[in-house]
Coordinates of C-alpha atoms in Angstrom, one line a residue:
M27 CA -26.2 -71.4 8.9
F28 CA -28.2 -73.7 6.4
R29 CA -29.7 -72.8 2.8
C30 CA -32.6 -74.3 1.9
V31 CA -35.4 -74.3 -0.7
F32 CA -39.2 -75.2 0.1
D33 CA -41.3 -76.2 -2.8
T34 CA -44.5 -74.6 -3.7
N35 CA -46.7 -77.1 -1.7
S36 CA -45.0 -76.4 1.6
V37 CA -45.1 -72.8 1.2
V38 CA -48.6 -73.1 0.6
S39 CA -49.6 -75.2 3.3
A40 CA -47.4 -72.8 5.7
A41 CA -49.4 -69.8 4.2
L42 CA -52.8 -71.3 5.1
F43 CA -52.4 -73.1 8.0
A44 CA -50.2 -71.0 10.6
D45 CA -49.7 -73.8 13.1
S46 CA -49.0 -76.6 10.7
V47 CA -45.6 -78.4 10.5
P48 CA -44.8 -76.7 7.1
A49 CA -45.5 -73.2 8.8
R50 CA -43.2 -74.0 11.6
A51 CA -40.6 -75.5 9.7
L52 CA -40.4 -72.3 7.1
M53 CA -40.6 -69.7 10.1
L54 CA -37.7 -71.6 11.8
A55 CA -35.6 -71.9 8.3
L56 CA -36.4 -68.1 7.9
R57 CA -34.9 -67.4 11.5
L58 CA -32.1 -69.8 11.5
G59 CA -30.7 -70.1 7.8
V60 CA -31.4 -68.8 4.4
V61 CA -34.3 -69.7 2.2
L62 CA -33.5 -69.5 -1.2
M63 CA -36.0 -68.2 -3.9
S64 CA -36.4 -67.8 -7.9
Q65 CA -38.2 -65.6 -10.0
D66 CA -39.8 -69.2 -11.4
L67 CA -40.9 -70.5 -7.8
A68 CA -42.2 -66.7 -6.7
D69 CA -44.4 -66.5 -9.9
E70 CA -45.8 -70.1 -9.5
L71 CA -46.3 -69.2 -5.5
A72 CA -48.0 -66.0 -6.4
D73 CA -50.5 -67.9 -9.1
V74 CA -51.2 -70.6 -6.7
L75 CA -51.9 -68.5 -3.5
A76 CA -54.4 -66.7 -5.8
R77 CA -56.8 -69.3 -6.4
P78 CA -60.4 -68.7 -5.4
R79 CA -60.4 -72.2 -3.7
F80 CA -58.5 -70.9 -0.6
I81 CA -60.7 -68.0 0.1
R82 CA -61.9 -70.1 2.8
Y83 CA -58.8 -70.3 4.5
S84 CA -57.8 -66.8 4.2
S85 CA -58.5 -63.5 2.3
L86 CA -56.7 -63.0 -1.1
Q87 CA -55.4 -59.7 0.5
A88 CA -54.1 -62.0 3.4
R89 CA -52.1 -64.3 1.1
K90 CA -50.7 -61.4 -0.8
T91 CA -49.7 -59.8 2.1
L92 CA -48.0 -62.8 3.5
L93 CA -46.2 -63.9 0.1
D94 CA -44.9 -60.4 0.0
N95 CA -43.5 -60.6 3.3
L96 CA -41.9 -64.0 2.6
M97 CA -40.4 -62.6 -0.6
Q98 CA -38.7 -59.9 1.3
Q99 CA -37.1 -62.5 3.6
T100 CA -35.6 -64.8 1.3
E101 CA -32.5 -64.8 -0.8
W102 CA -33.2 -64.3 -4.6
M103 CA -31.3 -66.5 -6.9
E104 CA -31.1 -66.4 -10.8
V105 CA -31.0 -69.8 -12.0
T106 CA -28.5 -70.1 -14.7
Q107 CA -27.8 -73.9 -14.5
Q108 CA -30.8 -75.5 -16.0
I109 CA -31.7 -79.3 -14.7
H110 CA -33.5 -81.9 -16.2
A111 CA -33.8 -84.8 -13.5
C112 CA -36.7 -84.9 -12.1
R113 CA -40.0 -87.7 -13.1
D114 CA -42.2 -84.5 -12.9
P115 CA -40.5 -81.9 -15.1
D116 CA -42.5 -79.1 -13.2
D117 CA -40.3 -79.7 -10.1
D118 CA -36.9 -79.3 -12.0
K119 CA -37.3 -75.6 -11.2
I120 CA -36.8 -76.7 -7.2
L121 CA -33.6 -78.8 -8.0
E122 CA -32.6 -76.0 -10.5
L123 CA -32.9 -73.3 -7.5
A124 CA -31.3 -75.5 -4.9
V125 CA -28.3 -76.2 -7.2
N126 CA -27.8 -72.9 -8.4
G127 CA -28.2 -71.5 -4.7
E128 CA -25.9 -74.1 -3.0
A129 CA -28.6 -75.3 -1.0
D130 CA -28.2 -77.9 2.0
Y131 CA -31.7 -78.8 2.0
I132 CA -35.1 -79.1 0.0
V133 CA -38.1 -79.0 1.9
T134 CA -41.0 -80.9 0.3
G135 CA -43.9 -83.5 0.6
D136 CA -43.7 -84.3 -3.1
D137 CA -42.7 -88.2 -3.7
D138 CA -41.4 -87.2 -7.2
L139 CA -38.7 -85.1 -5.4
L140 CA -38.3 -87.2 -2.0
V141 CA -37.2 -90.4 -4.2
M142 CA -34.3 -88.3 -5.4
K143 CA -32.6 -87.8 -2.3
P144 CA -30.0 -86.9 -1.8
F145 CA -29.6 -85.0 -5.1
R146 CA -26.0 -83.6 -6.0
R147 CA -25.2 -83.6 -2.0
I148 CA -28.6 -81.5 -1.4
D149 CA -30.8 -83.4 1.2
I150 CA -34.4 -83.7 0.4
V151 CA -36.5 -84.0 3.5
T152 CA -40.0 -83.5 4.3
P153 CA -41.4 -80.6 6.4
A154 CA -41.6 -82.9 9.6
E155 CA -38.0 -84.0 8.8
F156 CA -36.6 -80.2 8.6
L157 CA -38.4 -79.3 11.6
A158 CA -36.5 -82.0 13.5
I159 CA -33.2 -81.2 12.2
A160 CA -33.5 -77.3 12.5
S161 CA -35.0 -77.7 16.1
A162 CA -31.9 -79.6 16.8
I163 CA -29.8 -77.0 15.4
D164 CA -31.9 -74.3 17.5
Q165 CA -30.9 -76.0 20.8

């Protein structure tokens, strides 16, 4: 069973577009492995998904419900080891969660994270790459 971290943009894309590659990757990850969550990431997801500009895709209540469901399906990790390695310091929380949670994969479309692959033996992949990996496992 694999352990993975989905970054904010991947989760937001999955939440707003149910048939998207990030949505399919996240659903497969939840079914076949463990998706890790920290309080910092959960707070950021709640903040981003509450933004009014997303109303054209789904109601605020629908986004909150989706986020609540996701939070119940993830494994929560306390981040005790701080990391300052990414050229975008805002992305360090993803690296921290992955390292503290002993993740196998970070799933992201963020170039600031993708250029770091691998990071401490954690493979950093796009949602499409992860979908291919997880689909092969699901065979």
